[in-house]
Amino acid sequence: DYQIEAAKAGLDQAAALGAGHVRFFAGTGKGFSQGRDRINNAIESLKVCCDYAGERGVFVGVENHGDITPDLLLEIIEKVDSPWIGINLDTGNFFSDTPYIDLERCALHTVNVQVKVNMQTPAPERKRYPADFDRIADILKRANYQGYVVLEFEEDDAFKEIPPHLKKLDSALNS
């Protein structure tokens, strides 16, 4: 399968560069809504990739991207059942009424964190509101997360806005 071979090539590159994990997209909530076959295919493909990743000492980080719910993400992680799989946790990708509960549910399985400066409400509104960095940092600390935390910035004025957000995130993580 082309996608598995491409994933293996990416894992080889990550290992050569000394990267600790590679971000994977398992699919989308919309794609998974088409039935169990799509979910089972993702799980079986991830098993193959995790076996390969383990041979190279690289984690597979499945991102909560594309409207994947925490329940489905955790089901995938559980059913792949590999020490080489985890979650690439993007704090702004749970579009729910309870995103901090969603983050907390996933934090124990996290291999990388991307903190966005904004969260979003569920569809159809998708209203944006500021992320609570202190709350996110508390969730990560309680999960004993020890990996990288990066600021993912998708807003308008990066040169002006990133420095104060980084300072705020650093303060939250180190308090």
PDB file of N, CA and C in Angstrom, residues 34-138:
ATOM      1  N   GLN A  34     -18.137   6.907   7.792  1.00  0.00           N
ATOM      2  CA  GLN A  34     -18.579   6.013   6.717  1.00  0.00           C
ATOM      3  C   GLN A  34     -18.612   4.558   7.149  1.00  0.00           C
ATOM      4  N   GLY A  35     -18.086   4.253   8.335  1.00  0.00           N
ATOM      5  CA  GLY A  35     -18.227   2.890   8.814  1.00  0.00           C
ATOM      6  C   GLY A  35     -16.986   2.324   9.455  1.00  0.00           C
ATOM      7  N   ARG A  36     -17.177   1.172  10.070  1.00  0.00           N
ATOM      8  CA  ARG A  36     -16.113   0.494  10.810  1.00  0.00           C
ATOM      9  C   ARG A  36     -14.969   0.051   9.908  1.00  0.00           C
ATOM     10  N   ASP A  37     -15.238  -0.222   8.632  1.00  0.00           N
ATOM     11  CA  ASP A  37     -14.168  -0.668   7.744  1.00  0.00           C
ATOM     12  C   ASP A  37     -13.047   0.359   7.678  1.00  0.00           C
ATOM     13  N   ARG A  38     -13.413   1.638   7.615  1.00  0.00           N
ATOM     14  CA  ARG A  38     -12.408   2.707   7.523  1.00  0.00           C
ATOM     15  C   ARG A  38     -11.601   2.781   8.819  1.00  0.00           C
ATOM     16  N   ILE A  39     -12.270   2.652   9.947  1.00  0.00           N
ATOM     17  CA  ILE A  39     -11.593   2.687  11.249  1.00  0.00           C
ATOM     18  C   ILE A  39     -10.667   1.482  11.384  1.00  0.00           C
ATOM     19  N   ASN A  40     -11.170   0.308  11.052  1.00  0.00           N
ATOM     20  CA  ASN A  40     -10.365  -0.913  11.158  1.00  0.00           C
ATOM     21  C   ASN A  40      -9.152  -0.867  10.224  1.00  0.00           C
ATOM     22  N   ASN A  41      -9.329  -0.290   9.032  1.00  0.00           N
ATOM     23  CA  ASN A  41      -8.217  -0.146   8.096  1.00  0.00           C
ATOM     24  C   ASN A  41      -7.142   0.766   8.695  1.00  0.00           C
ATOM     25  N   ALA A  42      -7.561   1.872   9.316  1.00  0.00           N
ATOM     26  CA  ALA A  42      -6.601   2.783   9.952  1.00  0.00           C
ATOM     27  C   ALA A  42      -5.851   2.062  11.068  1.00  0.00           C
ATOM     28  N   ILE A  43      -6.554   1.299  11.867  1.00  0.00           N
ATOM     29  CA  ILE A  43      -5.934   0.573  12.982  1.00  0.00           C
ATOM     30  C   ILE A  43      -4.915  -0.440  12.462  1.00  0.00           C
ATOM     31  N   GLU A  44      -5.292  -1.222  11.471  1.00  0.00           N
ATOM     32  CA  GLU A  44      -4.379  -2.226  10.919  1.00  0.00           C
ATOM     33  C   GLU A  44      -3.159  -1.576  10.271  1.00  0.00           C
ATOM     34  N   SER A  45      -3.357  -0.477   9.573  1.00  0.00           N
ATOM     35  CA  SER A  45      -2.234   0.238   8.952  1.00  0.00           C
ATOM     36  C   SER A  45      -1.305   0.810  10.008  1.00  0.00           C
ATOM     37  N   LEU A  46      -1.877   1.352  11.071  1.00  0.00           N
ATOM     38  CA  LEU A  46      -1.064   1.902  12.153  1.00  0.00           C
ATOM     39  C   LEU A  46      -0.276   0.810  12.877  1.00  0.00           C
ATOM     40  N   LYS A  47      -0.831  -0.383  12.986  1.00  0.00           N
ATOM     41  CA  LYS A  47      -0.082  -1.494  13.589  1.00  0.00           C
ATOM     42  C   LYS A  47       1.194  -1.779  12.802  1.00  0.00           C
ATOM     43  N   VAL A  48       1.065  -1.822  11.484  1.00  0.00           N
ATOM     44  CA  VAL A  48       2.223  -2.060  10.617  1.00  0.00           C
ATOM     45  C   VAL A  48       3.243  -0.940  10.798  1.00  0.00           C
ATOM     46  N   CYS A  49       2.759   0.303  10.791  1.00  0.00           N
ATOM     47  CA  CYS A  49       3.655   1.455  10.928  1.00  0.00           C
ATOM     48  C   CYS A  49       4.321   1.490  12.297  1.00  0.00           C
ATOM     49  N   CYS A  50       3.602   1.128  13.342  1.00  0.00           N
ATOM     50  CA  CYS A  50       4.183   1.132  14.690  1.00  0.00           C
ATOM     51  C   CYS A  50       5.252   0.062  14.846  1.00  0.00           C
ATOM     52  N   ASP A  51       5.034  -1.105  14.253  1.00  0.00           N
ATOM     53  CA  ASP A  51       6.071  -2.140  14.286  1.00  0.00           C
ATOM     54  C   ASP A  51       7.344  -1.619  13.621  1.00  0.00           C
ATOM     55  N   TYR A  52       7.172  -0.976  12.488  1.00  0.00           N
ATOM     56  CA  TYR A  52       8.304  -0.418  11.747  1.00  0.00           C
ATOM     57  C   TYR A  52       8.956   0.719  12.539  1.00  0.00           C
ATOM     58  N   ALA A  53       8.142   1.585  13.114  1.00  0.00           N
ATOM     59  CA  ALA A  53       8.647   2.710  13.907  1.00  0.00           C
ATOM     60  C   ALA A  53       9.448   2.212  15.105  1.00  0.00           C
ATOM     61  N   GLY A  54       8.958   1.169  15.759  1.00  0.00           N
ATOM     62  CA  GLY A  54       9.644   0.618  16.917  1.00  0.00           C
ATOM     63  C   GLY A  54      11.029   0.101  16.585  1.00  0.00           C
ATOM     64  N   GLU A  55      11.172  -0.473  15.398  1.00  0.00           N
ATOM     65  CA  GLU A  55      12.485  -0.950  14.963  1.00  0.00           C
ATOM     66  C   GLU A  55      13.470   0.202  14.789  1.00  0.00           C
ATOM     67  N   ARG A  56      12.943   1.395  14.612  1.00  0.00           N
ATOM     68  CA  ARG A  56      13.776   2.575  14.397  1.00  0.00           C
ATOM     69  C   ARG A  56      13.825   3.501  15.612  1.00  0.00           C
ATOM     70  N   GLY A  57      13.089   3.140  16.661  1.00  0.00           N
ATOM     71  CA  GLY A  57      13.099   3.955  17.871  1.00  0.00           C
ATOM     72  C   GLY A  57      12.370   5.276  17.731  1.00  0.00           C
ATOM     73  N   VAL A  58      11.342   5.302  16.898  1.00  0.00           N
ATOM     74  CA  VAL A  58      10.575   6.521  16.633  1.00  0.00           C
ATOM     75  C   VAL A  58       9.116   6.265  16.982  1.00  0.00           C
ATOM     76  N   PHE A  59       8.505   7.201  17.692  1.00  0.00           N
ATOM     77  CA  PHE A  59       7.089   7.077  18.026  1.00  0.00           C
ATOM     78  C   PHE A  59       6.209   7.556  16.881  1.00  0.00           C
ATOM     79  N   VAL A  60       5.046   6.925  16.761  1.00  0.00           N
ATOM     80  CA  VAL A  60       3.992   7.372  15.860  1.00  0.00           C
ATOM     81  C   VAL A  60       3.045   8.216  16.699  1.00  0.00           C
ATOM     82  N   GLY A  61       2.890   9.477  16.332  1.00  0.00           N
ATOM     83  CA  GLY A  61       1.985  10.373  17.048  1.00  0.00           C
ATOM     84  C   GLY A  61       0.755  10.653  16.214  1.00  0.00           C
ATOM     85  N   VAL A  62      -0.360  10.002  16.533  1.00  0.00           N
ATOM     86  CA  VAL A  62      -1.605  10.206  15.789  1.00  0.00           C
ATOM     87  C   VAL A  62      -2.222  11.522  16.253  1.00  0.00           C
ATOM     88  N   GLU A  63      -2.394  12.438  15.322  1.00  0.00           N
ATOM     89  CA  GLU A  63      -2.929  13.756  15.697  1.00  0.00           C
ATOM     90  C   GLU A  63      -4.443  13.748  15.746  1.00  0.00           C
ATOM     91  N   ASN A  64      -4.963  14.511  16.707  1.00  0.00           N
ATOM     92  CA  ASN A  64      -6.405  14.716  16.813  1.00  0.00           C
ATOM     93  C   ASN A  64      -6.794  15.793  15.801  1.00  0.00           C
ATOM     94  N   HIS A  65      -6.754  15.409  14.546  1.00  0.00           N
ATOM     95  CA  HIS A  65      -6.961  16.329  13.431  1.00  0.00           C
ATOM     96  C   HIS A  65      -8.161  15.864  12.614  1.00  0.00           C
ATOM     97  N   GLY A  66      -8.891  16.784  12.059  1.00  0.00           N
ATOM     98  CA  GLY A  66      -9.977  16.416  11.155  1.00  0.00           C
ATOM     99  C   GLY A  66     -11.236  15.957  11.851  1.00  0.00           C
ATOM    100  N   ASP A  67     -11.550  16.593  12.976  1.00  0.00           N
ATOM    101  CA  ASP A  67     -12.782  16.273  13.723  1.00  0.00           C
ATOM    102  C   ASP A  67     -12.813  14.850  14.279  1.00  0.00           C
ATOM    103  N   ILE A  68     -11.662  14.297  14.592  1.00  0.00           N
ATOM    104  CA  ILE A  68     -11.640  12.998  15.279  1.00  0.00           C
ATOM    105  C   ILE A  68     -11.973  13.259  16.741  1.00  0.00           C
ATOM    106  N   THR A  69     -12.931  12.537  17.247  1.00  0.00           N
ATOM    107  CA  THR A  69     -13.335  12.709  18.638  1.00  0.00           C
ATOM    108  C   THR A  69     -12.336  12.043  19.573  1.00  0.00           C
ATOM    109  N   PRO A  70     -12.308  12.464  20.837  1.00  0.00           N
ATOM    110  CA  PRO A  70     -11.433  11.780  21.794  1.00  0.00           C
ATOM    111  C   PRO A  70     -11.754  10.296  21.902  1.00  0.00           C
ATOM    112  N   ASP A  71     -13.032   9.939  21.865  1.00  0.00           N
ATOM    113  CA  ASP A  71     -13.407   8.524  21.961  1.00  0.00           C
ATOM    114  C   ASP A  71     -12.784   7.712  20.828  1.00  0.00           C
ATOM    115  N   LEU A  72     -12.885   8.226  19.616  1.00  0.00           N
ATOM    116  CA  LEU A  72     -12.339   7.501  18.470  1.00  0.00           C
ATOM    117  C   LEU A  72     -10.813   7.480  18.507  1.00  0.00           C
ATOM    118  N   LEU A  73     -10.207   8.584  18.865  1.00  0.00           N
ATOM    119  CA  LEU A  73      -8.750   8.638  18.962  1.00  0.00           C
ATOM    120  C   LEU A  73      -8.230   7.638  19.991  1.00  0.00           C
ATOM    121  N   LEU A  74      -8.864   7.606  21.148  1.00  0.00           N
ATOM    122  CA  LEU A  74      -8.446   6.667  22.193  1.00  0.00           C
ATOM    123  C   LEU A  74      -8.716   5.217  21.801  1.00  0.00           C
ATOM    124  N   GLU A  75      -9.786   4.988  21.073  1.00  0.00           N
ATOM    125  CA  GLU A  75     -10.059   3.636  20.573  1.00  0.00           C
ATOM    126  C   GLU A  75      -8.951   3.185  19.623  1.00  0.00           C
ATOM    127  N   ILE A  76      -8.531   4.065  18.742  1.00  0.00           N
ATOM    128  CA  ILE A  76      -7.454   3.736  17.799  1.00  0.00           C
ATOM    129  C   ILE A  76      -6.178   3.410  18.560  1.00  0.00           C
ATOM    130  N   ILE A  77      -5.816   4.258  19.516  1.00  0.00           N
ATOM    131  CA  ILE A  77      -4.587   4.038  20.291  1.00  0.00           C
ATOM    132  C   ILE A  77      -4.659   2.698  21.028  1.00  0.00           C
ATOM    133  N   GLU A  78      -5.810   2.431  21.645  1.00  0.00           N
ATOM    134  CA  GLU A  78      -5.981   1.183  22.408  1.00  0.00           C
ATOM    135  C   GLU A  78      -5.906  -0.045  21.509  1.00  0.00           C
ATOM    136  N   LYS A  79      -6.545   0.008  20.352  1.00  0.00           N
ATOM    137  CA  LYS A  79      -6.597  -1.168  19.482  1.00  0.00           C
ATOM    138  C   LYS A  79      -5.308  -1.396  18.710  1.00  0.00           C
ATOM    139  N   VAL A  80      -4.545  -0.338  18.465  1.00  0.00           N
ATOM    140  CA  VAL A  80      -3.234  -0.551  17.849  1.00  0.00           C
ATOM    141  C   VAL A  80      -2.335  -1.254  18.854  1.00  0.00           C
ATOM    142  N   ASP A  81      -2.467  -0.887  20.121  1.00  0.00           N
ATOM    143  CA  ASP A  81      -1.817  -1.594  21.229  1.00  0.00           C
ATOM    144  C   ASP A  81      -0.314  -1.785  20.993  1.00  0.00           C
ATOM    145  N   SER A  82       0.372  -0.673  20.817  1.00  0.00           N
ATOM    146  CA  SER A  82       1.821  -0.710  20.618  1.00  0.00           C
ATOM    147  C   SER A  82       2.483   0.278  21.570  1.00  0.00           C
ATOM    148  N   PRO A  83       3.650  -0.069  22.081  1.00  0.00           N
ATOM    149  CA  PRO A  83       4.377   0.902  22.897  1.00  0.00           C
ATOM    150  C   PRO A  83       4.919   2.060  22.061  1.00  0.00           C
ATOM    151  N   TRP A  84       4.793   1.979  20.739  1.00  0.00           N
ATOM    152  CA  TRP A  84       5.339   2.999  19.839  1.00  0.00           C
ATOM    153  C   TRP A  84       4.283   3.938  19.292  1.00  0.00           C
ATOM    154  N   ILE A  85       3.063   3.873  19.820  1.00  0.00           N
ATOM    155  CA  ILE A  85       2.012   4.783  19.370  1.00  0.00           C
ATOM    156  C   ILE A  85       1.609   5.704  20.505  1.00  0.00           C
ATOM    157  N   GLY A  86       1.288   6.917  20.137  1.00  0.00           N
ATOM    158  CA  GLY A  86       0.789   7.897  21.086  1.00  0.00           C
ATOM    159  C   GLY A  86      -0.004   8.951  20.336  1.00  0.00           C
ATOM    160  N   ILE A  87      -0.302  10.019  21.037  1.00  0.00           N
ATOM    161  CA  ILE A  87      -1.108  11.089  20.456  1.00  0.00           C
ATOM    162  C   ILE A  87      -0.246  12.321  20.246  1.00  0.00           C
ATOM    163  N   ASN A  88      -0.339  12.888  19.057  1.00  0.00           N
ATOM    164  CA  ASN A  88       0.216  14.206  18.775  1.00  0.00           C
ATOM    165  C   ASN A  88      -0.925  15.171  19.103  1.00  0.00           C
ATOM    166  N   LEU A  89      -0.900  15.690  20.315  1.00  0.00           N
ATOM    167  CA  LEU A  89      -2.042  16.429  20.862  1.00  0.00           C
ATOM    168  C   LEU A  89      -2.019  17.885  20.425  1.00  0.00           C
ATOM    169  N   ASP A  90      -2.971  18.254  19.581  1.00  0.00           N
ATOM    170  CA  ASP A  90      -3.151  19.638  19.148  1.00  0.00           C
ATOM    171  C   ASP A  90      -4.279  20.226  19.983  1.00  0.00           C
ATOM    172  N   THR A  91      -3.944  21.178  20.843  1.00  0.00           N
ATOM    173  CA  THR A  91      -4.916  21.682  21.823  1.00  0.00           C
ATOM    174  C   THR A  91      -6.094  22.407  21.187  1.00  0.00           C
ATOM    175  N   GLY A  92      -5.957  22.835  19.965  1.00  0.00           N
ATOM    176  CA  GLY A  92      -7.055  23.553  19.317  1.00  0.00           C
ATOM    177  C   GLY A  92      -7.896  22.712  18.385  1.00  0.00           C
ATOM    178  N   ASN A  93      -7.699  21.392  18.391  1.00  0.00           N
ATOM    179  CA  ASN A  93      -8.403  20.538  17.433  1.00  0.00           C
ATOM    180  C   ASN A  93      -9.579  19.752  17.989  1.00  0.00           C
ATOM    181  N   PHE A  94      -9.924  19.932  19.243  1.00  0.00           N
ATOM    182  CA  PHE A  94     -11.160  19.304  19.733  1.00  0.00           C
ATOM    183  C   PHE A  94     -12.250  20.364  19.701  1.00  0.00           C
ATOM    184  N   PHE A  95     -13.136  20.253  18.753  1.00  0.00           N
ATOM    185  CA  PHE A  95     -14.215  21.215  18.591  1.00  0.00           C
ATOM    186  C   PHE A  95     -15.431  20.718  19.373  1.00  0.00           C
ATOM    187  N   SER A  96     -15.366  20.901  20.677  1.00  0.00           N
ATOM    188  CA  SER A  96     -16.435  20.403  21.538  1.00  0.00           C
ATOM    189  C   SER A  96     -16.772  21.450  22.582  1.00  0.00           C
ATOM    190  N   ASP A  97     -17.785  21.164  23.353  1.00  0.00           N
ATOM    191  CA  ASP A  97     -18.147  22.049  24.455  1.00  0.00           C
ATOM    192  C   ASP A  97     -17.248  21.822  25.662  1.00  0.00           C
ATOM    193  N   THR A  98     -16.460  20.746  25.631  1.00  0.00           N
ATOM    194  CA  THR A  98     -15.596  20.397  26.772  1.00  0.00           C
ATOM    195  C   THR A  98     -14.168  20.084  26.302  1.00  0.00           C
ATOM    196  N   PRO A  99     -13.501  21.002  25.612  1.00  0.00           N
ATOM    197  CA  PRO A  99     -12.189  20.666  25.050  1.00  0.00           C
ATOM    198  C   PRO A  99     -11.127  20.370  26.104  1.00  0.00           C
ATOM    199  N   TYR A 100     -11.221  20.987  27.280  1.00  0.00           N
ATOM    200  CA  TYR A 100     -10.201  20.719  28.298  1.00  0.00           C
ATOM    201  C   TYR A 100     -10.377  19.323  28.903  1.00  0.00           C
ATOM    202  N   ILE A 101     -11.600  18.869  29.004  1.00  0.00           N
ATOM    203  CA  ILE A 101     -11.846  17.484  29.427  1.00  0.00           C
ATOM    204  C   ILE A 101     -11.320  16.528  28.354  1.00  0.00           C
ATOM    205  N   ASP A 102     -11.532  16.876  27.094  1.00  0.00           N
ATOM    206  CA  ASP A 102     -11.020  16.061  25.986  1.00  0.00           C
ATOM    207  C   ASP A 102      -9.496  15.968  26.043  1.00  0.00           C
ATOM    208  N   LEU A 103      -8.844  17.114  26.268  1.00  0.00           N
ATOM    209  CA  LEU A 103      -7.379  17.122  26.371  1.00  0.00           C
ATOM    210  C   LEU A 103      -6.912  16.267  27.540  1.00  0.00           C
ATOM    211  N   GLU A 104      -7.606  16.388  28.653  1.00  0.00           N
ATOM    212  CA  GLU A 104      -7.232  15.620  29.845  1.00  0.00           C
ATOM    213  C   GLU A 104      -7.357  14.118  29.594  1.00  0.00           C
ATOM    214  N   ARG A 105      -8.393  13.715  28.884  1.00  0.00           N
ATOM    215  CA  ARG A 105      -8.593  12.297  28.586  1.00  0.00           C
ATOM    216  C   ARG A 105      -7.455  11.736  27.736  1.00  0.00           C
ATOM    217  N   CYS A 106      -6.869  12.576  26.895  1.00  0.00           N
ATOM    218  CA  CYS A 106      -5.842  12.123  25.960  1.00  0.00           C
ATOM    219  C   CYS A 106      -4.416  12.337  26.462  1.00  0.00           C
ATOM    220  N   ALA A 107      -4.246  13.152  27.478  1.00  0.00           N
ATOM    221  CA  ALA A 107      -2.910  13.594  27.898  1.00  0.00           C
ATOM    222  C   ALA A 107      -1.974  12.445  28.267  1.00  0.00           C
ATOM    223  N   LEU A 108      -2.492  11.391  28.882  1.00  0.00           N
ATOM    224  CA  LEU A 108      -1.627  10.280  29.291  1.00  0.00           C
ATOM    225  C   LEU A 108      -0.999   9.536  28.113  1.00  0.00           C
ATOM    226  N   HIS A 109      -1.570   9.703  26.933  1.00  0.00           N
ATOM    227  CA  HIS A 109      -1.091   8.986  25.748  1.00  0.00           C
ATOM    228  C   HIS A 109      -0.294   9.890  24.813  1.00  0.00           C
ATOM    229  N   THR A 110       0.036  11.083  25.265  1.00  0.00           N
ATOM    230  CA  THR A 110       0.613  12.104  24.398  1.00  0.00           C
ATOM    231  C   THR A 110       2.115  11.942  24.221  1.00  0.00           C
ATOM    232  N   VAL A 111       2.576  12.071  22.955  1.00  0.00           N
ATOM    233  CA  VAL A 111       4.001  12.039  22.650  1.00  0.00           C
ATOM    234  C   VAL A 111       4.514  13.384  22.142  1.00  0.00           C
ATOM    235  N   ASN A 112       3.615  14.317  21.853  1.00  0.00           N
ATOM    236  CA  ASN A 112       3.990  15.662  21.418  1.00  0.00           C
ATOM    237  C   ASN A 112       2.767  16.559  21.605  1.00  0.00           C
ATOM    238  N   VAL A 113       3.021  17.825  21.946  1.00  0.00           N
ATOM    239  CA  VAL A 113       1.923  18.765  22.154  1.00  0.00           C
ATOM    240  C   VAL A 113       2.137  19.997  21.291  1.00  0.00           C
ATOM    241  N   GLN A 114       1.090  20.375  20.585  1.00  0.00           N
ATOM    242  CA  GLN A 114       1.046  21.614  19.823  1.00  0.00           C
ATOM    243  C   GLN A 114      -0.028  22.469  20.472  1.00  0.00           C
ATOM    244  N   VAL A 115       0.369  23.577  21.080  1.00  0.00           N
ATOM    245  CA  VAL A 115      -0.579  24.457  21.746  1.00  0.00           C
ATOM    246  C   VAL A 115      -0.986  25.575  20.781  1.00  0.00           C
ATOM    247  N   LYS A 116      -2.252  25.656  20.509  1.00  0.00           N
ATOM    248  CA  LYS A 116      -2.781  26.757  19.712  1.00  0.00           C
ATOM    249  C   LYS A 116      -3.237  27.866  20.652  1.00  0.00           C
ATOM    250  N   VAL A 117      -3.219  29.084  20.163  1.00  0.00           N
ATOM    251  CA  VAL A 117      -3.606  30.219  21.003  1.00  0.00           C
ATOM    252  C   VAL A 117      -5.112  30.350  21.124  1.00  0.00           C
ATOM    253  N   ASN A 118      -5.851  29.663  20.264  1.00  0.00           N
ATOM    254  CA  ASN A 118      -7.310  29.711  20.304  1.00  0.00           C
ATOM    255  C   ASN A 118      -7.905  28.311  20.297  1.00  0.00           C
ATOM    256  N   MET A 119      -9.074  28.226  20.915  1.00  0.00           N
ATOM    257  CA  MET A 119      -9.898  27.021  20.864  1.00  0.00           C
ATOM    258  C   MET A 119     -11.106  27.373  19.992  1.00  0.00           C
ATOM    259  N   GLN A 120     -11.926  26.348  19.652  1.00  0.00           N
ATOM    260  CA  GLN A 120     -13.123  26.593  18.848  1.00  0.00           C
ATOM    261  C   GLN A 120     -14.294  25.799  19.391  1.00  0.00           C
ATOM    262  N   THR A 121     -15.461  26.404  19.283  1.00  0.00           N
ATOM    263  CA  THR A 121     -16.683  25.712  19.672  1.00  0.00           C
ATOM    264  C   THR A 121     -17.058  24.718  18.572  1.00  0.00           C
ATOM    265  N   PRO A 122     -17.999  23.825  18.859  1.00  0.00           N
ATOM    266  CA  PRO A 122     -18.404  22.846  17.833  1.00  0.00           C
ATOM    267  C   PRO A 122     -19.107  23.512  16.645  1.00  0.00           C
ATOM    268  N   ALA A 123     -19.204  22.751  15.560  1.00  0.00           N
ATOM    269  CA  ALA A 123     -19.954  23.197  14.386  1.00  0.00           C
ATOM    270  C   ALA A 123     -21.425  23.311  14.779  1.00  0.00           C
ATOM    271  N   PRO A 124     -22.216  24.133  14.167  1.00  0.00           N
ATOM    272  CA  PRO A 124     -21.878  24.900  12.967  1.00  0.00           C
ATOM    273  C   PRO A 124     -21.250  26.269  13.270  1.00  0.00           C
ATOM    274  N   GLU A 125     -21.259  26.725  14.511  1.00  0.00           N
ATOM    275  CA  GLU A 125     -20.767  28.065  14.806  1.00  0.00           C
ATOM    276  C   GLU A 125     -19.265  28.192  14.628  1.00  0.00           C
ATOM    277  N   ARG A 126     -18.496  27.249  15.221  1.00  0.00           N
ATOM    278  CA  ARG A 126     -17.045  27.278  15.227  1.00  0.00           C
ATOM    279  C   ARG A 126     -16.523  28.659  15.649  1.00  0.00           C
ATOM    280  N   LYS A 127     -17.005  29.124  16.780  1.00  0.00           N
ATOM    281  CA  LYS A 127     -16.530  30.397  17.316  1.00  0.00           C
ATOM    282  C   LYS A 127     -15.202  30.183  18.023  1.00  0.00           C
ATOM    283  N   ARG A 128     -14.282  31.092  17.809  1.00  0.00           N
ATOM    284  CA  ARG A 128     -12.954  31.006  18.412  1.00  0.00           C
ATOM    285  C   ARG A 128     -12.923  31.785  19.718  1.00  0.00           C
ATOM    286  N   TYR A 129     -12.143  31.270  20.670  1.00  0.00           N
ATOM    287  CA  TYR A 129     -11.943  31.952  21.939  1.00  0.00           C
ATOM    288  C   TYR A 129     -10.545  31.625  22.438  1.00  0.00           C
ATOM    289  N   PRO A 130      -9.952  32.502  23.265  1.00  0.00           N
ATOM    290  CA  PRO A 130      -8.562  32.288  23.701  1.00  0.00           C
ATOM    291  C   PRO A 130      -8.389  31.004  24.505  1.00  0.00           C
ATOM    292  N   ALA A 131      -7.297  30.306  24.220  1.00  0.00           N
ATOM    293  CA  ALA A 131      -6.946  29.110  24.984  1.00  0.00           C
ATOM    294  C   ALA A 131      -6.451  29.515  26.363  1.00  0.00           C
ATOM    295  N   ASP A 132      -6.732  28.683  27.339  1.00  0.00           N
ATOM    296  CA  ASP A 132      -6.275  28.904  28.709  1.00  0.00           C
ATOM    297  C   ASP A 132      -4.962  28.131  28.898  1.00  0.00           C
ATOM    298  N   PHE A 133      -3.836  28.817  28.688  1.00  0.00           N
ATOM    299  CA  PHE A 133      -2.530  28.175  28.776  1.00  0.00           C
ATOM    300  C   PHE A 133      -2.272  27.582  30.157  1.00  0.00           C
ATOM    301  N   ASP A 134      -2.726  28.258  31.197  1.00  0.00           N
ATOM    302  CA  ASP A 134      -2.527  27.729  32.555  1.00  0.00           C
ATOM    303  C   ASP A 134      -3.252  26.400  32.728  1.00  0.00           C
ATOM    304  N   ARG A 135      -4.450  26.319  32.206  1.00  0.00           N
ATOM    305  CA  ARG A 135      -5.226  25.082  32.327  1.00  0.00           C
ATOM    306  C   ARG A 135      -4.588  23.959  31.509  1.00  0.00           C
ATOM    307  N   ILE A 136      -4.115  24.292  30.319  1.00  0.00           N
ATOM    308  CA  ILE A 136      -3.446  23.295  29.483  1.00  0.00           C
ATOM    309  C   ILE A 136      -2.182  22.795  30.176  1.00  0.00           C
ATOM    310  N   ALA A 137      -1.389  23.726  30.718  1.00  0.00           N
ATOM    311  CA  ALA A 137      -0.156  23.339  31.418  1.00  0.00           C
ATOM    312  C   ALA A 137      -0.474  22.452  32.619  1.00  0.00           C
ATOM    313  N   ASP A 138      -1.536  22.761  33.341  1.00  0.00           N
ATOM    314  CA  ASP A 138      -1.931  21.943  34.486  1.00  0.00           C
ATOM    315  C   ASP A 138      -2.296  20.522  34.051  1.00  0.00           C
TER     316      ASP A 138
END
